Coordinates of C-alpha atoms in Angstrom, one line a residue:
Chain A
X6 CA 149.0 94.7 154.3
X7 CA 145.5 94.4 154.6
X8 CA 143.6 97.4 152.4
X9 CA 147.2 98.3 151.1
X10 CA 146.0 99.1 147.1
X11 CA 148.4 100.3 144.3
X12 CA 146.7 103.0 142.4
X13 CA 149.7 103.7 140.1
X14 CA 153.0 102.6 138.6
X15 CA 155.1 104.6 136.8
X16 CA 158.7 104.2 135.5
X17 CA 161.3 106.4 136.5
X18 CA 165.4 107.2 136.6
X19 CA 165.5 103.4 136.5
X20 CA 163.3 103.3 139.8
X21 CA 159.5 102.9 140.4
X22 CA 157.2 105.8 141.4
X23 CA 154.1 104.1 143.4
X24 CA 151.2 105.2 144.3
X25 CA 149.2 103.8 147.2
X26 CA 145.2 104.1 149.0
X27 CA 145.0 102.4 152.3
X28 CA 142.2 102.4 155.1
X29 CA 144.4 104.5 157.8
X30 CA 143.5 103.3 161.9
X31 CA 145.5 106.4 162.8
X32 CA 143.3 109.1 161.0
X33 CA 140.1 107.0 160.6
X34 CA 139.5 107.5 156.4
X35 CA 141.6 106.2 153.5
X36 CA 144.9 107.6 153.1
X37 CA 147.2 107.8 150.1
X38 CA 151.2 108.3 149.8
X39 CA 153.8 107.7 147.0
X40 CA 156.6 106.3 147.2
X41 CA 159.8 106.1 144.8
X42 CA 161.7 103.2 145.1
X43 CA 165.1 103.6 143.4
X44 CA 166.6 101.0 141.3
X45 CA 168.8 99.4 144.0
X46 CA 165.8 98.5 145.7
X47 CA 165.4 95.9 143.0
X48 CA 168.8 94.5 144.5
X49 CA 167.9 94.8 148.2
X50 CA 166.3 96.5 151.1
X51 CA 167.4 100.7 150.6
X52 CA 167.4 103.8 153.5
X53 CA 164.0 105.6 153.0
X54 CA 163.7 109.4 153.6
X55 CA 160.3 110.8 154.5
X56 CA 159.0 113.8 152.7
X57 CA 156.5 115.7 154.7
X58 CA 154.8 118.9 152.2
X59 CA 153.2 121.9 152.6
X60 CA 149.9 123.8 152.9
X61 CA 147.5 122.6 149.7
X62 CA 149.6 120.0 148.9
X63 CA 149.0 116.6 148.4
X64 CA 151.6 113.7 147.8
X65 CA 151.4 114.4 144.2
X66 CA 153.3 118.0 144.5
X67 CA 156.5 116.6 145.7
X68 CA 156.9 113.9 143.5
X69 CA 156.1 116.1 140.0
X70 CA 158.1 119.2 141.4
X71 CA 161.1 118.9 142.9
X72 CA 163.2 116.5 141.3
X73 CA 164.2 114.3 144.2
X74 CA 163.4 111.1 142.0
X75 CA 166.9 111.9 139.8
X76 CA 168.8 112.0 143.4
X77 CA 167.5 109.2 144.6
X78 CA 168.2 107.0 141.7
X79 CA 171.8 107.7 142.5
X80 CA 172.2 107.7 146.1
X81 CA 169.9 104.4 146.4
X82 CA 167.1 106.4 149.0
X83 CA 163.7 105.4 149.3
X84 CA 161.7 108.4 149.2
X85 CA 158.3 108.0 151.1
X86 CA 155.6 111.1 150.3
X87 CA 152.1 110.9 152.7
X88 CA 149.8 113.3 152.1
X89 CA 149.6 116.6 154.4
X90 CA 146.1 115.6 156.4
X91 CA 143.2 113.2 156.2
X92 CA 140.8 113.3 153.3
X93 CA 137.8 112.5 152.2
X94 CA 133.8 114.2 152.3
X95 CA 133.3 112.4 155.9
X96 CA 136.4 114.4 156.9
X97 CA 136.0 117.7 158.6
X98 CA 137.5 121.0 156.5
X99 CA 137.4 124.5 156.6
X100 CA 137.1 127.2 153.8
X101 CA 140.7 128.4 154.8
X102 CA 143.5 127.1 152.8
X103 CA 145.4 126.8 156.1
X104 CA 143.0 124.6 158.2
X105 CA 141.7 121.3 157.7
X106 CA 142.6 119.1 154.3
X107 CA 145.7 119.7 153.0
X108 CA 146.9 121.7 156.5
X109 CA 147.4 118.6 158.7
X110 CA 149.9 120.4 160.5
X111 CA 150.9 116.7 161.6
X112 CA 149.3 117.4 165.3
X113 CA 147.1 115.0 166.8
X114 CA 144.4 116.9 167.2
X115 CA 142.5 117.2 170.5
X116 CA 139.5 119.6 170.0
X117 CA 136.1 118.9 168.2
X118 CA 135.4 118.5 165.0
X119 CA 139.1 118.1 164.2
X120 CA 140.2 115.0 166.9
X121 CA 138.3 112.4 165.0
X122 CA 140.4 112.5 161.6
X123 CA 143.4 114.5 162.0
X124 CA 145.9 112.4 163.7
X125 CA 148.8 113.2 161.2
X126 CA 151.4 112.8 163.8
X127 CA 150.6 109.2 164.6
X128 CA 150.2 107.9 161.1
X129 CA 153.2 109.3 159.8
X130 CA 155.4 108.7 162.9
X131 CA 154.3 105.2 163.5
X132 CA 151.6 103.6 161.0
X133 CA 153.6 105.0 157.8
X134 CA 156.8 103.6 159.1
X135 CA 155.3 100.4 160.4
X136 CA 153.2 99.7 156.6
X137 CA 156.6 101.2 154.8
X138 CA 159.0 98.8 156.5
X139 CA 156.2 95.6 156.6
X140 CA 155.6 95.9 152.5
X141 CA 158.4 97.6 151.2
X142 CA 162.4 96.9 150.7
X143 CA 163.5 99.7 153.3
X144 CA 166.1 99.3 155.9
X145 CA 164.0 99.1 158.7
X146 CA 164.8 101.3 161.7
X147 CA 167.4 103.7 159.2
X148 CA 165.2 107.2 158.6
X149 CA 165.4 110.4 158.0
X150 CA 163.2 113.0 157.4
X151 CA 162.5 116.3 155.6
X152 CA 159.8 118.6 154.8
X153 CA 158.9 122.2 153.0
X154 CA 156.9 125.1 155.2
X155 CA 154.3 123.4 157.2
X156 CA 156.1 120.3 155.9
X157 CA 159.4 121.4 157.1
X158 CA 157.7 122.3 160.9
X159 CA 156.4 119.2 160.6
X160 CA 159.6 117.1 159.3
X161 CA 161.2 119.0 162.6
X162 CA 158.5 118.2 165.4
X163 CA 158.6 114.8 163.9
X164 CA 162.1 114.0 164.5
X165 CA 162.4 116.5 167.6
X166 CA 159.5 114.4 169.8
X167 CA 160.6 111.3 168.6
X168 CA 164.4 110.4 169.3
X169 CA 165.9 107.8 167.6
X170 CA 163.3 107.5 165.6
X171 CA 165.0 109.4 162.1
X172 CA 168.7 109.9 162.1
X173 CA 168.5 113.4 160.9
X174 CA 166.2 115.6 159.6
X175 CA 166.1 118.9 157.3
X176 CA 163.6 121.2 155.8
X177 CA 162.8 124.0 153.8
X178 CA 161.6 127.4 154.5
X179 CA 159.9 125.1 157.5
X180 CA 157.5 127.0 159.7
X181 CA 159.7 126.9 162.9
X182 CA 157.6 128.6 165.6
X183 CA 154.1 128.5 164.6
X184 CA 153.2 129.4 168.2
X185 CA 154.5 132.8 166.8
X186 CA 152.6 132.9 163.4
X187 CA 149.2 133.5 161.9
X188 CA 149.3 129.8 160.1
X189 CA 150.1 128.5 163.5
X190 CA 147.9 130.1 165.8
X191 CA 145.2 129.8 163.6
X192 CA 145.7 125.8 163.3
X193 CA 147.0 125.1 166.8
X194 CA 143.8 127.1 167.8
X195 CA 141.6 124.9 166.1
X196 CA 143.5 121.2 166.7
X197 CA 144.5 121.8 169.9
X198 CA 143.1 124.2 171.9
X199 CA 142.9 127.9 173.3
X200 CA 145.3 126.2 175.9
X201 CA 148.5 127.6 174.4
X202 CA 151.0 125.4 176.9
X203 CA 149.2 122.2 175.1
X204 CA 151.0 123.9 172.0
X205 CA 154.8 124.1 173.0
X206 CA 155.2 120.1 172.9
X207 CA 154.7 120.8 168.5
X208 CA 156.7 123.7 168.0
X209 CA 159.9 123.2 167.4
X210 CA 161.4 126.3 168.8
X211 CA 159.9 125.3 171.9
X212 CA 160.9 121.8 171.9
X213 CA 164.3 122.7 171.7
X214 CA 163.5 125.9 174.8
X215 CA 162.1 122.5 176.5
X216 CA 165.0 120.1 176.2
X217 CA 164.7 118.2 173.5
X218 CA 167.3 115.8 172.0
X219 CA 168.6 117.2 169.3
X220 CA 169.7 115.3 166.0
X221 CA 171.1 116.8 162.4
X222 CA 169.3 119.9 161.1
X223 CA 170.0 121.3 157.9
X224 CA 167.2 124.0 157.0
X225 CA 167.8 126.0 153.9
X226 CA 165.8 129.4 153.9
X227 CA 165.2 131.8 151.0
X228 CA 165.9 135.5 151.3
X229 CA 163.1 135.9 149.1
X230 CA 160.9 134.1 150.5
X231 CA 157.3 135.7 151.0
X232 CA 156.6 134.2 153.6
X233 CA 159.8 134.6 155.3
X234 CA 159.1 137.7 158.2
X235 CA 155.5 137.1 158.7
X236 CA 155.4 132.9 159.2
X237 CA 158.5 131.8 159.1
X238 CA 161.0 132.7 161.5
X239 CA 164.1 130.5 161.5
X240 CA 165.4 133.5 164.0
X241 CA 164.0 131.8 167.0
X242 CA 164.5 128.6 166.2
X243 CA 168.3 129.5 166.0
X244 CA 168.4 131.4 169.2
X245 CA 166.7 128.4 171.2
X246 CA 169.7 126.0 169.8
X247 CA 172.6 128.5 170.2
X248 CA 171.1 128.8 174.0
X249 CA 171.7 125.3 174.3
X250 CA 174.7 125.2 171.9
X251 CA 172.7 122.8 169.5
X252 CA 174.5 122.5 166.1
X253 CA 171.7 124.1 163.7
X254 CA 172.8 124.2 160.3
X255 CA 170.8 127.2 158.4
X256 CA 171.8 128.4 155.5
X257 CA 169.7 131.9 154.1
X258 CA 169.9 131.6 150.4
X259 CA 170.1 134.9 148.3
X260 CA 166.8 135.5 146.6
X261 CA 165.0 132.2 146.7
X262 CA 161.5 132.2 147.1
X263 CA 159.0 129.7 149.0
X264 CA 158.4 128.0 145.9
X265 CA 159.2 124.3 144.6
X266 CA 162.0 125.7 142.4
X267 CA 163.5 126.7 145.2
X268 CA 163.6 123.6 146.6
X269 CA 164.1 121.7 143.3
X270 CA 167.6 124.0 143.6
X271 CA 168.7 122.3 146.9
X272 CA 166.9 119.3 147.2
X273 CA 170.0 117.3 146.0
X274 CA 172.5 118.5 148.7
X275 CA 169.5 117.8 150.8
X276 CA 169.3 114.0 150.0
X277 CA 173.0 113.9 149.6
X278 CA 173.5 115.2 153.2
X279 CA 170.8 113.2 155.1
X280 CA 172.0 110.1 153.0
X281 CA 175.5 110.7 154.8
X282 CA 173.4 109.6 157.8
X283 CA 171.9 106.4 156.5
X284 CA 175.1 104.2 156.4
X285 CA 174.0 101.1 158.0
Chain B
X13 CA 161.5 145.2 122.8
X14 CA 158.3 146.9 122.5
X15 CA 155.9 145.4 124.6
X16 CA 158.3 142.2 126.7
X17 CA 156.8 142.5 129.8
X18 CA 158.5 140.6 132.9
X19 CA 156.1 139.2 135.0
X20 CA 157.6 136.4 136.5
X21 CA 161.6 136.2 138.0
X22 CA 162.3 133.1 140.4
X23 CA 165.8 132.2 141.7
X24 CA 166.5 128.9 140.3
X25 CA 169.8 127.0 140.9
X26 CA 171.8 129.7 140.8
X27 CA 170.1 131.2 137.7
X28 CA 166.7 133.1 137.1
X29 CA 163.4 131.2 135.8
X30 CA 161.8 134.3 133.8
X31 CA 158.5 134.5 132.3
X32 CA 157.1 137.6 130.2
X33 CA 154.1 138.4 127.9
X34 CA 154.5 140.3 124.5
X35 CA 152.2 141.4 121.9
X36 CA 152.6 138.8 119.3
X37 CA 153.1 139.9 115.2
X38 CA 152.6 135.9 114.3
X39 CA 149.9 135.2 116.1
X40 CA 148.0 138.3 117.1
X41 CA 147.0 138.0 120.3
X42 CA 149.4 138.2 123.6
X43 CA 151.6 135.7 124.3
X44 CA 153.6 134.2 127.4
X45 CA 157.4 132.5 127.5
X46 CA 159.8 131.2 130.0
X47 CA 163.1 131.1 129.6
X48 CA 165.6 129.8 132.3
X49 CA 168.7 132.1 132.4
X50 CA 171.5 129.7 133.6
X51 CA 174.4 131.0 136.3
X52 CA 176.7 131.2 133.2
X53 CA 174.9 133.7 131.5
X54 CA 175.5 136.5 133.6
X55 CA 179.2 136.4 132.8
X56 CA 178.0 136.5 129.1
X57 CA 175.8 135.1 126.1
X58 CA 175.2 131.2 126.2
X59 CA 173.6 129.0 123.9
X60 CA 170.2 128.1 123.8
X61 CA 167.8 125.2 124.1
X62 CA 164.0 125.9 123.0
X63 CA 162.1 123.4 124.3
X64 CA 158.0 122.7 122.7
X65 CA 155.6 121.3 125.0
X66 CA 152.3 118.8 124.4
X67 CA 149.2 119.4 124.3
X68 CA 147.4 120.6 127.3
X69 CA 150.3 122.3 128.5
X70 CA 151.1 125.6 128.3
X71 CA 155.1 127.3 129.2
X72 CA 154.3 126.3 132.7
X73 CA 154.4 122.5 132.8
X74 CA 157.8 122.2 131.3
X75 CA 159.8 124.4 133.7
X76 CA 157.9 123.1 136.9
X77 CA 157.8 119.3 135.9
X78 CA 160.6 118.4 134.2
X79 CA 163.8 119.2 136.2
X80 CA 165.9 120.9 133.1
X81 CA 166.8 123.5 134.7
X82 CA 169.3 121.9 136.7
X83 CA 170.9 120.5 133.7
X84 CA 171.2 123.8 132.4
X85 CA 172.6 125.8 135.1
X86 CA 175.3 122.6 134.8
X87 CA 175.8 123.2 131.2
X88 CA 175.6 126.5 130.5
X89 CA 172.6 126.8 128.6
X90 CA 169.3 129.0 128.3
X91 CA 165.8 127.0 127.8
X92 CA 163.5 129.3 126.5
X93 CA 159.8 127.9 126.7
X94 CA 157.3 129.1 124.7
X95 CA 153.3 128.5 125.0
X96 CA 151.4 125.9 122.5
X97 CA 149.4 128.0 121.1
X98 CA 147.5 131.4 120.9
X99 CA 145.5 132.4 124.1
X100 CA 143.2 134.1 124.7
X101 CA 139.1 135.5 124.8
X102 CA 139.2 136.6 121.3
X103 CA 141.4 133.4 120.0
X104 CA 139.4 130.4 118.6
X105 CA 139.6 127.8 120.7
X106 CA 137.2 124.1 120.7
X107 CA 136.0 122.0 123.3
X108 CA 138.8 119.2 122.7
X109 CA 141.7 118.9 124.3
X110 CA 143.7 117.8 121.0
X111 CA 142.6 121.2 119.3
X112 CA 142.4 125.2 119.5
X113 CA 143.8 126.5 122.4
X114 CA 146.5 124.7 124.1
X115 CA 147.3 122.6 121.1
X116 CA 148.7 125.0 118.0
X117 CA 150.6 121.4 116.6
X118 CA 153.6 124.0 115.4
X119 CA 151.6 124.9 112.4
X120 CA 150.7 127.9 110.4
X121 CA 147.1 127.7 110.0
X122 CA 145.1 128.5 106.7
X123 CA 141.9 127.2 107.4
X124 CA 139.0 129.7 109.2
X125 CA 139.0 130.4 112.0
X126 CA 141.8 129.1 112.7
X127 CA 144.2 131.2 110.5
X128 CA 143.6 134.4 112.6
X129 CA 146.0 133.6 115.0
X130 CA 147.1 130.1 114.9
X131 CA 150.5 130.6 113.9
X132 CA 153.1 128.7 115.8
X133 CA 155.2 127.7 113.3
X134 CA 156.2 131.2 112.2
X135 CA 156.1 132.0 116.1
X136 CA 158.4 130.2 117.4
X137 CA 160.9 129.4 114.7
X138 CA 161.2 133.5 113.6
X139 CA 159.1 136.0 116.0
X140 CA 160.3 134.3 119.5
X141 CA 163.7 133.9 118.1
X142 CA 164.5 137.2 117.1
X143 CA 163.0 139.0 120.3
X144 CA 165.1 136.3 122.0
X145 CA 168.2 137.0 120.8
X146 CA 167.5 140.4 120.4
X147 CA 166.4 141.0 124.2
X148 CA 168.1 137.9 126.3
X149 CA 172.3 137.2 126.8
X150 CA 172.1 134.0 124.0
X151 CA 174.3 133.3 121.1
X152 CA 172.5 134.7 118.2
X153 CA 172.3 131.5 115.9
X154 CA 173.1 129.1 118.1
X155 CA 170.1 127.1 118.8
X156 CA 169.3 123.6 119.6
X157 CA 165.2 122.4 119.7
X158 CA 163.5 119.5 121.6
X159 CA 159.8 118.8 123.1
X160 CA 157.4 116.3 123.9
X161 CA 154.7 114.9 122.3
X162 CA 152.7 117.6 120.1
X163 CA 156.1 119.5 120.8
X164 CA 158.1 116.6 119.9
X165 CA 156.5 116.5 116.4
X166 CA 157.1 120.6 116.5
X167 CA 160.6 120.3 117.5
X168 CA 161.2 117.9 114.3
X169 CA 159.2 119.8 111.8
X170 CA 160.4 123.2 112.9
X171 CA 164.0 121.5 112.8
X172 CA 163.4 119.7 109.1
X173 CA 161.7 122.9 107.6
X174 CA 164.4 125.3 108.4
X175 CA 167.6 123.9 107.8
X176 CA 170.4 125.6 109.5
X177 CA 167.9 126.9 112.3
X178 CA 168.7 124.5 114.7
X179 CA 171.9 122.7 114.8
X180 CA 170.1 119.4 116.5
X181 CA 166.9 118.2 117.2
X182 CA 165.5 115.7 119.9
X183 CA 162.1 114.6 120.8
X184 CA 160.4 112.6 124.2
X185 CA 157.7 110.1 122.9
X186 CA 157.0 112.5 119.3
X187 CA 154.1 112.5 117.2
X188 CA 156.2 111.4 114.1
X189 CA 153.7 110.9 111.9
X190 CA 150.3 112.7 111.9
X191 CA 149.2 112.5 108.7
X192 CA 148.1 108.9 110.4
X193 CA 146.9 109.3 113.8
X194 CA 143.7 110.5 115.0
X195 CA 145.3 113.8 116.9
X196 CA 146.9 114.6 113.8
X197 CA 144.3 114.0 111.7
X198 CA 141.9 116.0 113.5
X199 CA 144.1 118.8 114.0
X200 CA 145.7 119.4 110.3
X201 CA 141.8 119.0 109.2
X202 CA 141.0 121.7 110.8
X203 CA 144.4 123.8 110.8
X204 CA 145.0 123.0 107.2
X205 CA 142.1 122.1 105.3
X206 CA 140.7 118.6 103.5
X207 CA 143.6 118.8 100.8
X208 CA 145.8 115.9 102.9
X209 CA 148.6 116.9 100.1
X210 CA 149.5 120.1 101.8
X211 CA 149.7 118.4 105.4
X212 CA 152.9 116.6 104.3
X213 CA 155.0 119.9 104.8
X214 CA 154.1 119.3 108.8
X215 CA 154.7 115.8 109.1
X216 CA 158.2 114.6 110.1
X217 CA 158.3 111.5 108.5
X218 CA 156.9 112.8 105.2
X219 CA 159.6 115.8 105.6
X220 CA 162.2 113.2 105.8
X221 CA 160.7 111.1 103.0
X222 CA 160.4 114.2 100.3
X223 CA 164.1 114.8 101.0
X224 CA 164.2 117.1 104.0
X225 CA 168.1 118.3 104.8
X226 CA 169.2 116.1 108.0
X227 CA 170.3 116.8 111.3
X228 CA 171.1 115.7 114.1
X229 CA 168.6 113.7 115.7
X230 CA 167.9 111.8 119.4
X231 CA 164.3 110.5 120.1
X232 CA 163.6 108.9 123.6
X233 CA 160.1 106.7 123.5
X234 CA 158.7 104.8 126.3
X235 CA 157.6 101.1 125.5
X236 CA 154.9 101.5 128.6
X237 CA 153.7 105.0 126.6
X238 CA 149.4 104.3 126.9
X239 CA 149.7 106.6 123.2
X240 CA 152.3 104.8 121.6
X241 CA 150.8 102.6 119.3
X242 CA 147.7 104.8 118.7
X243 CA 149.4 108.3 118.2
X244 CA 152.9 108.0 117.6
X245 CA 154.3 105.9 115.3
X246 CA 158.1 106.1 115.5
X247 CA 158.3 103.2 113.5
X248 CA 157.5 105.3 110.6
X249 CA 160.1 108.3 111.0
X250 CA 162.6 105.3 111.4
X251 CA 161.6 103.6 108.2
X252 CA 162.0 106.9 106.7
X253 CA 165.4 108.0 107.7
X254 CA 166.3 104.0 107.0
X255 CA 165.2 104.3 103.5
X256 CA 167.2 108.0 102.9
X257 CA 170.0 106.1 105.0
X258 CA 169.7 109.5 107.2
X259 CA 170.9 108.6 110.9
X260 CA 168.2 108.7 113.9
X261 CA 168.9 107.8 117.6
X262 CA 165.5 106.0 118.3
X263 CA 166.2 104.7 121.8
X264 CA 163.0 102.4 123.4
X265 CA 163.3 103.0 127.0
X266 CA 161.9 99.7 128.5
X267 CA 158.1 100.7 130.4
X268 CA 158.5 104.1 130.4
X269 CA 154.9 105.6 130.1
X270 CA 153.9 109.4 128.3
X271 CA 154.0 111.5 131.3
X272 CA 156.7 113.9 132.8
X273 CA 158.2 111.4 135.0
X274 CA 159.6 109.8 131.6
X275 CA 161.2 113.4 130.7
X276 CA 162.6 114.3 133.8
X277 CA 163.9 110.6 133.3
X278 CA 165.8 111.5 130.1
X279 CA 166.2 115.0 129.9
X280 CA 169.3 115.6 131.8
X281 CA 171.2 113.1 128.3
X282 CA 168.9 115.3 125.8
X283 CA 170.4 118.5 126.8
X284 CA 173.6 116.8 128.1
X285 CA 173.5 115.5 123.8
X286 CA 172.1 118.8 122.7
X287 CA 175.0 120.7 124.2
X288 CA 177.5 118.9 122.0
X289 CA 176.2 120.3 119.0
X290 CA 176.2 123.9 120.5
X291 CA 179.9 124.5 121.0
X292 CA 180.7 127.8 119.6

């Protein structure tokens, strides 16, 4: 793909761990991801799961922290990582660490000075998957998704407002009704809007309160979390599918915290479960 | 034990990532371990691993990067992660990366200013041990070593000048032979003094060549490694061992680079190989 640059190589669990800079048309500034190709991608096209992180992260976090490369290797999933907003000095940010680069919130963004950049829902909903499945040997068409915190809201709007589009999705300690938390009203206030009925259609309580289609959901939640009671709230987003007797698998794990050891801890039941959705 | 101060205790498949801070005897100054607790230990004392890190890294890098710890909540086994050197405002320290703070080499210093505190040798192979098995539910005297790098050439000195200390030894991409590489070279100058006679005491292949008591030993190198022919010479430690006909596992692992995609890669057979050797 035109613009499509490899910035780095490395070997690992028999796989390859890419690295890549391209010139995004979705969010208007060069965009990098990683991706980790396992080794039966050598052998033909593999499933890819999409990794969506959290606030301050980059696509670096994911692929040094969690070890997800060592489950991949043996399930045979391509694991693509896209960085958590648009970067770069012509790129609009704020002193916060919860607005601007690095807090993407993957929104398309509607309100000055943030709609010219931050389009995070469109790149990795449809240019990501269009440049994976062009350049890459991925199945094209077989998905799934999964995130951590904002990453995990995001992994869930994704596949919520997009049917068919991943085959299931899961997430970590995800932020599941930011309409209701500080992180969330203080982005969705800035991206989208005072216009708080703009916000419902990227919140995934309120998708499913709206009708949306469901799909697979595992979310694993840490009772230790520190960010549980204040920005988390896996509560409502369980209420709104037990209203409309949606299948919500969430499991509240004793005294893990928000941190990537906690999802290092999971992340292979993770993999293993969305992988059970992948069969061709 | 006077002065273990837990400041750190993170849920980690199944088992408890701890870190704590102690006034040190060895190396004067206040120092900072992890040790990863596996599920098995709270039934009752496991063995452990002690893992040595590389330069630039402190106990951090190891437990975040590497994904051990779900290898050892699999075997039963307790990493315990200690810093590379003394820290701290009144420590000496020098601009370089490759010396002072940060990069100790496993040596007991006897050069000023160095010898203050620079002591990691007696640190980590009697001080850490004893408050470890004095503190923490480990076997006493069951203890296996392995590290990376800087910590790969500590894992095999510390292992070759204390026989009966460790019951194996393996390294990921070692210095095995400072005495000829510039990070050695600079280091044991300044650690150790001009007399290149006394540096042979901290060099594993010079260990093994003035008759060193062996044990068992695995080393994992990456052909891709960007230090290998510069800083690492295995060739040298194999020669060595050849020429005492003492038995080394030197496994090249085709393109494999220096970084902690390579461990993660490997580390799950290192401690999977360590194990063996620390059955009861």
């Amino acid at each position: 793909m035109l613009n499509l640059e490899r910035v780095e190589r490395i070997r690992e669990h028999g796989g390859w761990l890419e690295r890549y800079t391209h010139a995004s048309v979705s969010c208007r500034c060069t965009m990098t991801f990683s991706i980790y190709l396992p080794p039966q991608a050598e052998h033909g096209p593999v499933p890819a799961v999409y990794w969506l992180s959290g606030l301050t992260c980059s696509d670096d976090n994911f692929r040094v922290k969690a070890g997800a490369q060592r489950y991949a290797a043996e399930l045979g999933l391509a694991l693509v990582i896209p960085d958590t907003s648009p970067r770069g000095a012509e790129v609009p940010d704020d002193p916060g660490y919860d607005l601007g680069q690095a807090a993407g919130f993957y929104v398309e963004a509607t309100q000055a000075p943030w709609s010219t950049h931050y389009h995070m829902h469109d790149y990795v909903s449809r240019e990501l998957i269009e440049l994976i499945e062009a350049n890459f040997p991925v199945v094209a068409g077989v998905r799934a998704i999964s995130g951590h915190s904002m990453g995990g809201h995001g992994a869930l709007v994704l596949a919520l407002r997009n049917p068919g589009l991943y085959r299931a999705a899961s997430a970590f300690a995800p932020i599941c009704h930011p309409l209701a938390c500080p992180w969330g009203v203080k982005a969705f206030s800035a991206y989208l809007g005072e216009d708080r009925s703009s916000w419902r259609a990227w919140d995934a309580t309120c998708l499913i309160e709206d009708g949306a289609t469901p799909l697979p959901l595992l979310i694993d939640q840490g009772s230790g979390d520190e960010f549980l009671a204040e920005q988390l709230h896996p509560e409502a987003l369980q209420a709104a599918c037990a209203a409309r007797s949606i299948p919500l698998e969430l499991r509240m794990q004793p005294d893990y915290d928000h941190s990537y050891h906690f999802i290092g801890s999971f992340i292979g039941e993770h993999l293993d479960w969305l992988a059970g959705y992948l069969q061709r």
